PDB file of C-alpha atoms in Angstrom:
ATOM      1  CA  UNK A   1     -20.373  21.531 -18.753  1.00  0.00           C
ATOM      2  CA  UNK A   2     -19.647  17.882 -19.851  1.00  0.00           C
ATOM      3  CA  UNK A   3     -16.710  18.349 -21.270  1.00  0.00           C
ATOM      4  CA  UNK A   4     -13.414  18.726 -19.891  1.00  0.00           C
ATOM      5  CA  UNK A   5     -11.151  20.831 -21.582  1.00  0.00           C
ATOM      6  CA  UNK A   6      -7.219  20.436 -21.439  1.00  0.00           C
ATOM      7  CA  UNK A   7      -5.110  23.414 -21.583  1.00  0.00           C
ATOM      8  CA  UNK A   8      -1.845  22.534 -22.678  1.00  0.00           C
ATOM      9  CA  UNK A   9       1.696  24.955 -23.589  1.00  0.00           C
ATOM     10  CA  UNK A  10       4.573  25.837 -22.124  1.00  0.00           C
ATOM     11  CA  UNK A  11       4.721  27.517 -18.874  1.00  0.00           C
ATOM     12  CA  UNK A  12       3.948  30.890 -18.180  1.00  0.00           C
ATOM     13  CA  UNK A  13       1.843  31.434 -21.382  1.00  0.00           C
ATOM     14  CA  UNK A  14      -1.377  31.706 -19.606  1.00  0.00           C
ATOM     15  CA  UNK A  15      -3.553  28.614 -19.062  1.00  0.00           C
ATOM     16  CA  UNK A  16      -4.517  29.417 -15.541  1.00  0.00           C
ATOM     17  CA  UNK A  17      -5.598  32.692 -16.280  1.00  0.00           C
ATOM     18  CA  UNK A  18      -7.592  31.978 -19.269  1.00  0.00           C
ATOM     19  CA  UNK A  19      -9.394  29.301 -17.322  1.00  0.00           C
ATOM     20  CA  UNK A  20      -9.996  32.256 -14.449  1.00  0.00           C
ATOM     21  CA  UNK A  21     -11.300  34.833 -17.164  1.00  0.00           C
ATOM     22  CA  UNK A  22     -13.802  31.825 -18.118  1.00  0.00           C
ATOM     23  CA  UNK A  23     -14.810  31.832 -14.480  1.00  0.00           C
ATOM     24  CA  UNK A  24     -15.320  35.575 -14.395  1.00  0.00           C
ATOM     25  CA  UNK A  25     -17.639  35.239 -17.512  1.00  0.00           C
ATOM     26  CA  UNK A  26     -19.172  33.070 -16.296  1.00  0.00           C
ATOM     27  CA  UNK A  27     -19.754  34.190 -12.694  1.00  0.00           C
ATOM     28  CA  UNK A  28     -18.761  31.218 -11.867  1.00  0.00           C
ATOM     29  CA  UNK A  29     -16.217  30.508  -8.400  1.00  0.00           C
ATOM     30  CA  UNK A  30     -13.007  28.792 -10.002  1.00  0.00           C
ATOM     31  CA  UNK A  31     -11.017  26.440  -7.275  1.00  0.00           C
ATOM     32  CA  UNK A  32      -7.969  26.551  -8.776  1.00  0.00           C
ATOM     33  CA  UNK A  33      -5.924  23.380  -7.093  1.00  0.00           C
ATOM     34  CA  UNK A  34      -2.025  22.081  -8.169  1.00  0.00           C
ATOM     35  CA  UNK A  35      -1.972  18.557  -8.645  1.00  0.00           C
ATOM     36  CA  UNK A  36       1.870  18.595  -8.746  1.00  0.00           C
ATOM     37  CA  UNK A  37       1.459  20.092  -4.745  1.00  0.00           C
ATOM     38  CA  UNK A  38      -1.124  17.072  -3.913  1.00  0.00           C
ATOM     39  CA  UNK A  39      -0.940  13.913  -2.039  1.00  0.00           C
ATOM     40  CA  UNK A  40      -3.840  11.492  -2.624  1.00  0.00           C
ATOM     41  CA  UNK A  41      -5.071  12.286   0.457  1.00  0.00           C
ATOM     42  CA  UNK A  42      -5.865  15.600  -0.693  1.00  0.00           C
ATOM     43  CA  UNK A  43      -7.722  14.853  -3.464  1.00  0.00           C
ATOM     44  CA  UNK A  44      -9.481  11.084  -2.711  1.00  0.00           C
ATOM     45  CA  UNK A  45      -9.743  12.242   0.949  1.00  0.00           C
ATOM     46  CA  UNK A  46      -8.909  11.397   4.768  1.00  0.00           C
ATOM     47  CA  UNK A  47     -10.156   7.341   5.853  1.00  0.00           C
ATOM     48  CA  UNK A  48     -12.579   7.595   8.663  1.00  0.00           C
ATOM     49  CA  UNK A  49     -14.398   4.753  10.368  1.00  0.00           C
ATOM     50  CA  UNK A  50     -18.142   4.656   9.868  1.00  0.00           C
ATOM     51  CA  UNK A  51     -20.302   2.082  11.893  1.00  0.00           C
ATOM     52  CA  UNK A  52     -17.510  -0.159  11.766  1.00  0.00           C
ATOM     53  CA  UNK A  53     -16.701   0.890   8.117  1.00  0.00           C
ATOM     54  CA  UNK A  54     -13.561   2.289   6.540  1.00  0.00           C
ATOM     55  CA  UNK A  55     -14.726   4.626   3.672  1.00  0.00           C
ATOM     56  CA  UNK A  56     -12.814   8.027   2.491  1.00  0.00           C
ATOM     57  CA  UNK A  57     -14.158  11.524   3.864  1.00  0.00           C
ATOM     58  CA  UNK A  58     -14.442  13.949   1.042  1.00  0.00           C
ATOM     59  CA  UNK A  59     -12.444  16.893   1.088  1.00  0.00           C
ATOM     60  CA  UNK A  60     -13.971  20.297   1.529  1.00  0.00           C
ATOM     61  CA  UNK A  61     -13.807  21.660  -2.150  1.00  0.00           C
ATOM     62  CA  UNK A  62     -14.718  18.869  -3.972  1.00  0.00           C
ATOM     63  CA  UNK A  63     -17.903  18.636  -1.827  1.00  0.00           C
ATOM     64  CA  UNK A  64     -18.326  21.955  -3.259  1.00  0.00           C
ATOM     65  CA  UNK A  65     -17.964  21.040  -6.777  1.00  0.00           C
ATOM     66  CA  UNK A  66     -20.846  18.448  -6.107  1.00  0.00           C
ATOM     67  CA  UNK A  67     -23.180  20.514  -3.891  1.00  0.00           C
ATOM     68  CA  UNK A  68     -22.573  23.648  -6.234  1.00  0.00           C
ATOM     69  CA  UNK A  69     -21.838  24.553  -9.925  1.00  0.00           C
ATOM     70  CA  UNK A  70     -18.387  25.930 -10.340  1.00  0.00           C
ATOM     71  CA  UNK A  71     -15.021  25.481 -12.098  1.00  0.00           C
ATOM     72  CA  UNK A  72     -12.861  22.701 -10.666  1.00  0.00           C
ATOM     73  CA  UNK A  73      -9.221  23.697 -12.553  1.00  0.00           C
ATOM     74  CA  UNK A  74      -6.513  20.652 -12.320  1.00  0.00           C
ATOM     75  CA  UNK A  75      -3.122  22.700 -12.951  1.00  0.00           C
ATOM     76  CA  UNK A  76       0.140  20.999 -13.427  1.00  0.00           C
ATOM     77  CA  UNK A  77      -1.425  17.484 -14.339  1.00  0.00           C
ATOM     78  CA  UNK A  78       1.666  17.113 -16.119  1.00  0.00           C
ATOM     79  CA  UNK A  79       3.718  17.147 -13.028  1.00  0.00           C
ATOM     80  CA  UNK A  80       1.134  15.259 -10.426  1.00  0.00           C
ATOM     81  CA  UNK A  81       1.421  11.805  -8.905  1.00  0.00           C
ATOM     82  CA  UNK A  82       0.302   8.846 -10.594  1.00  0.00           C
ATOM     83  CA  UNK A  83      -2.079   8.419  -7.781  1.00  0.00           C
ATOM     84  CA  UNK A  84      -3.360  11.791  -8.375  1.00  0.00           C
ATOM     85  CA  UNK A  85      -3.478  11.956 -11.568  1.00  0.00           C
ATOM     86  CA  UNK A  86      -5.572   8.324 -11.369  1.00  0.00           C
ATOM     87  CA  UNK A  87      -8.020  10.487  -9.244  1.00  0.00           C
ATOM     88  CA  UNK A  88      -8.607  13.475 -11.366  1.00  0.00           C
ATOM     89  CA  UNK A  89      -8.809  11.257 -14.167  1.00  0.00           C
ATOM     90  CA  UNK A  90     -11.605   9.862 -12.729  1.00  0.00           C
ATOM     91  CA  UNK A  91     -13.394  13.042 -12.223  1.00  0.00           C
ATOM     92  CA  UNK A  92     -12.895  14.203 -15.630  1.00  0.00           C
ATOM     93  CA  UNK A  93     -14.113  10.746 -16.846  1.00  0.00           C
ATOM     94  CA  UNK A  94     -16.939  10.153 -14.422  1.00  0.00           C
ATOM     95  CA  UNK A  95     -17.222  13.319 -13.032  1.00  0.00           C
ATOM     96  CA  UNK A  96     -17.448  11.621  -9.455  1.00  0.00           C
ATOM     97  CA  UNK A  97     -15.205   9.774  -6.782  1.00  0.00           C
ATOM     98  CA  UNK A  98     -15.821   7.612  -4.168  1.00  0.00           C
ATOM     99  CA  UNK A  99     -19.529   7.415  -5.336  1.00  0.00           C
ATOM    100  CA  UNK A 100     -20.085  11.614  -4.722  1.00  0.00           C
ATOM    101  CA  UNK A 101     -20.879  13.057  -8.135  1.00  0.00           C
ATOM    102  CA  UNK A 102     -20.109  16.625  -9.276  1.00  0.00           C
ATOM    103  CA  UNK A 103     -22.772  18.945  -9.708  1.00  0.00           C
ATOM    104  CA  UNK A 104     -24.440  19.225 -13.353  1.00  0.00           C
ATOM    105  CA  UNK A 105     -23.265  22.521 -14.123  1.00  0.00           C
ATOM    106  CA  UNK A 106     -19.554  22.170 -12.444  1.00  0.00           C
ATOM    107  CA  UNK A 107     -17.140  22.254 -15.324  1.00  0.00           C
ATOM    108  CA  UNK A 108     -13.676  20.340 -15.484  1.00  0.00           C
ATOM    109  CA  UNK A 109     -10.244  22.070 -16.982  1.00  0.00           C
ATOM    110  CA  UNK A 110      -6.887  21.170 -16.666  1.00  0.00           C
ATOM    111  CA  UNK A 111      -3.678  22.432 -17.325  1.00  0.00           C
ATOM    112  CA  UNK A 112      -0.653  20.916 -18.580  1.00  0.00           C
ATOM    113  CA  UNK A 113       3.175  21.460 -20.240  1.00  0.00           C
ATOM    114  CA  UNK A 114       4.125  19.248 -23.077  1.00  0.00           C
ATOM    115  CA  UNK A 115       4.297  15.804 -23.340  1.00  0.00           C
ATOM    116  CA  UNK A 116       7.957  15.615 -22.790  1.00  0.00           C
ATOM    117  CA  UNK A 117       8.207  17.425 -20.022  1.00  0.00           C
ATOM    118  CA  UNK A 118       5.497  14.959 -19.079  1.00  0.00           C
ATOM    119  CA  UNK A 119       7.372  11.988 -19.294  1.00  0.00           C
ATOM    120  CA  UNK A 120      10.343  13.095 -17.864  1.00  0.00           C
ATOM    121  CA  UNK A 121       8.603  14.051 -14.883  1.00  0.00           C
ATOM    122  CA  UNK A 122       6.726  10.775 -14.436  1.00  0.00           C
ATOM    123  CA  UNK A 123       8.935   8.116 -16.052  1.00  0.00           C
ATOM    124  CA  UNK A 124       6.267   5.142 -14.537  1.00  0.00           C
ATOM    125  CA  UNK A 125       3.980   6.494 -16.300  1.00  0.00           C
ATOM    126  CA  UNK A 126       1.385   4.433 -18.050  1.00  0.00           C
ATOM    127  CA  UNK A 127       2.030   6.120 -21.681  1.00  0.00           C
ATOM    128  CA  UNK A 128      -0.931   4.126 -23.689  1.00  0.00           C
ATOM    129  CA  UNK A 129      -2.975   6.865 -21.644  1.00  0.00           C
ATOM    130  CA  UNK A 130      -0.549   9.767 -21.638  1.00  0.00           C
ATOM    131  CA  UNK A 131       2.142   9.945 -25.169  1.00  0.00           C
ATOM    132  CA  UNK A 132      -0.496  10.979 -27.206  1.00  0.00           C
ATOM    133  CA  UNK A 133      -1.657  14.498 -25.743  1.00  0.00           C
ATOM    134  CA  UNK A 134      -0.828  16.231 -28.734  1.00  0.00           C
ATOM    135  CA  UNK A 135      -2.066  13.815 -31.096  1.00  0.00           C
ATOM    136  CA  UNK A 136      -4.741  11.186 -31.937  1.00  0.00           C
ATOM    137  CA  UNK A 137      -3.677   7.532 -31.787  1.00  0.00           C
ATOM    138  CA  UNK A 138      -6.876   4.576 -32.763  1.00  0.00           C
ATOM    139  CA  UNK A 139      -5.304   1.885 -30.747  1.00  0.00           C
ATOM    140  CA  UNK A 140      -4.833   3.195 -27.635  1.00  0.00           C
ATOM    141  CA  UNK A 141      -6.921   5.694 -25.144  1.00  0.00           C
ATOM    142  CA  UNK A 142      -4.738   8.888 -24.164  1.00  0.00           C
ATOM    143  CA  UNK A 143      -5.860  12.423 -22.728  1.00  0.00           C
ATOM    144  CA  UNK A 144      -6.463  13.150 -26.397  1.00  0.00           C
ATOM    145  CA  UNK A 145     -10.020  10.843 -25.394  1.00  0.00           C
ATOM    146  CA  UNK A 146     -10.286  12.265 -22.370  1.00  0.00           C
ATOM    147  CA  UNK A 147     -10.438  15.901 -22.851  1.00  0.00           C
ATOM    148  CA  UNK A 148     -11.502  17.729 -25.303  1.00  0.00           C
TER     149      UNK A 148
END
């Protein structure tokens, strides 16, 4: 359950439901959540004041993915904010955000088009992190490092 694992292909081909058939195997509840239809909001969560303190409010399902063991599925990471994608990144990486850490048995998969499709979407993106999803490169960390 350590791992995250990166579905990548072309539309329509099936990534979301292979990563639902893992979840009925399983027995395991997937939430099933499109980056591409998220603001950061939705996935870092609301501001609220605290005695006196700003901090972000969790959202609903990802207080679920640390209270409980399920399937947390990332679809269209290709096509999300950067801001987004800076958040799920750091769930797959730390498997926590904002200091609330997933559950030990919640598992991490994400779904994604090609590369170029990728870029063309996001043309700010940072591609030392991103231009090497379908291959290996030393020098530089990409998704490749992230996901298995």
């Amino acid at each position: 359950p350590q791992i995250a694992v990166l579905a990548r292909g072309p539309t329509g081909i099936g990534k979301s439901h292979i990563v639902h058939q893992i979840g009925d195997r399983l027995d395991m509840e997937v939430i099933d959540r499109r980056l591409s239809q998220m603001t950061e909001g939705d996935i870092i969560g609301l501001p609220e004041l605290v005695d006196g303190v700003t901090r972000f409010a969790p959202i609903d399902w990802f207080v679920r993915a640390c209270n409980e063991p399920v399937i947390l599925f990332f679809d269209e990471l290709n096509r999300a904010t950067i801001e987004v994608q800076q958040c799920a990144f750091q769930i797959v990486l730390d498997r926590e955000l904002n200091g609330h850490k997933l559950h030990p048995e919640t598992r991490v998969y994400a779904g994604s088009c090609f590369i170029a499709s990728f870029l063309c979407n996001n043309p700010g993106t940072n591609s030392s992190r991103l231009v090497n999803m379908g291959q290996k490169n030393k020098k530089n960390r990409s998704v490749n490092d992230i996901f298995y």
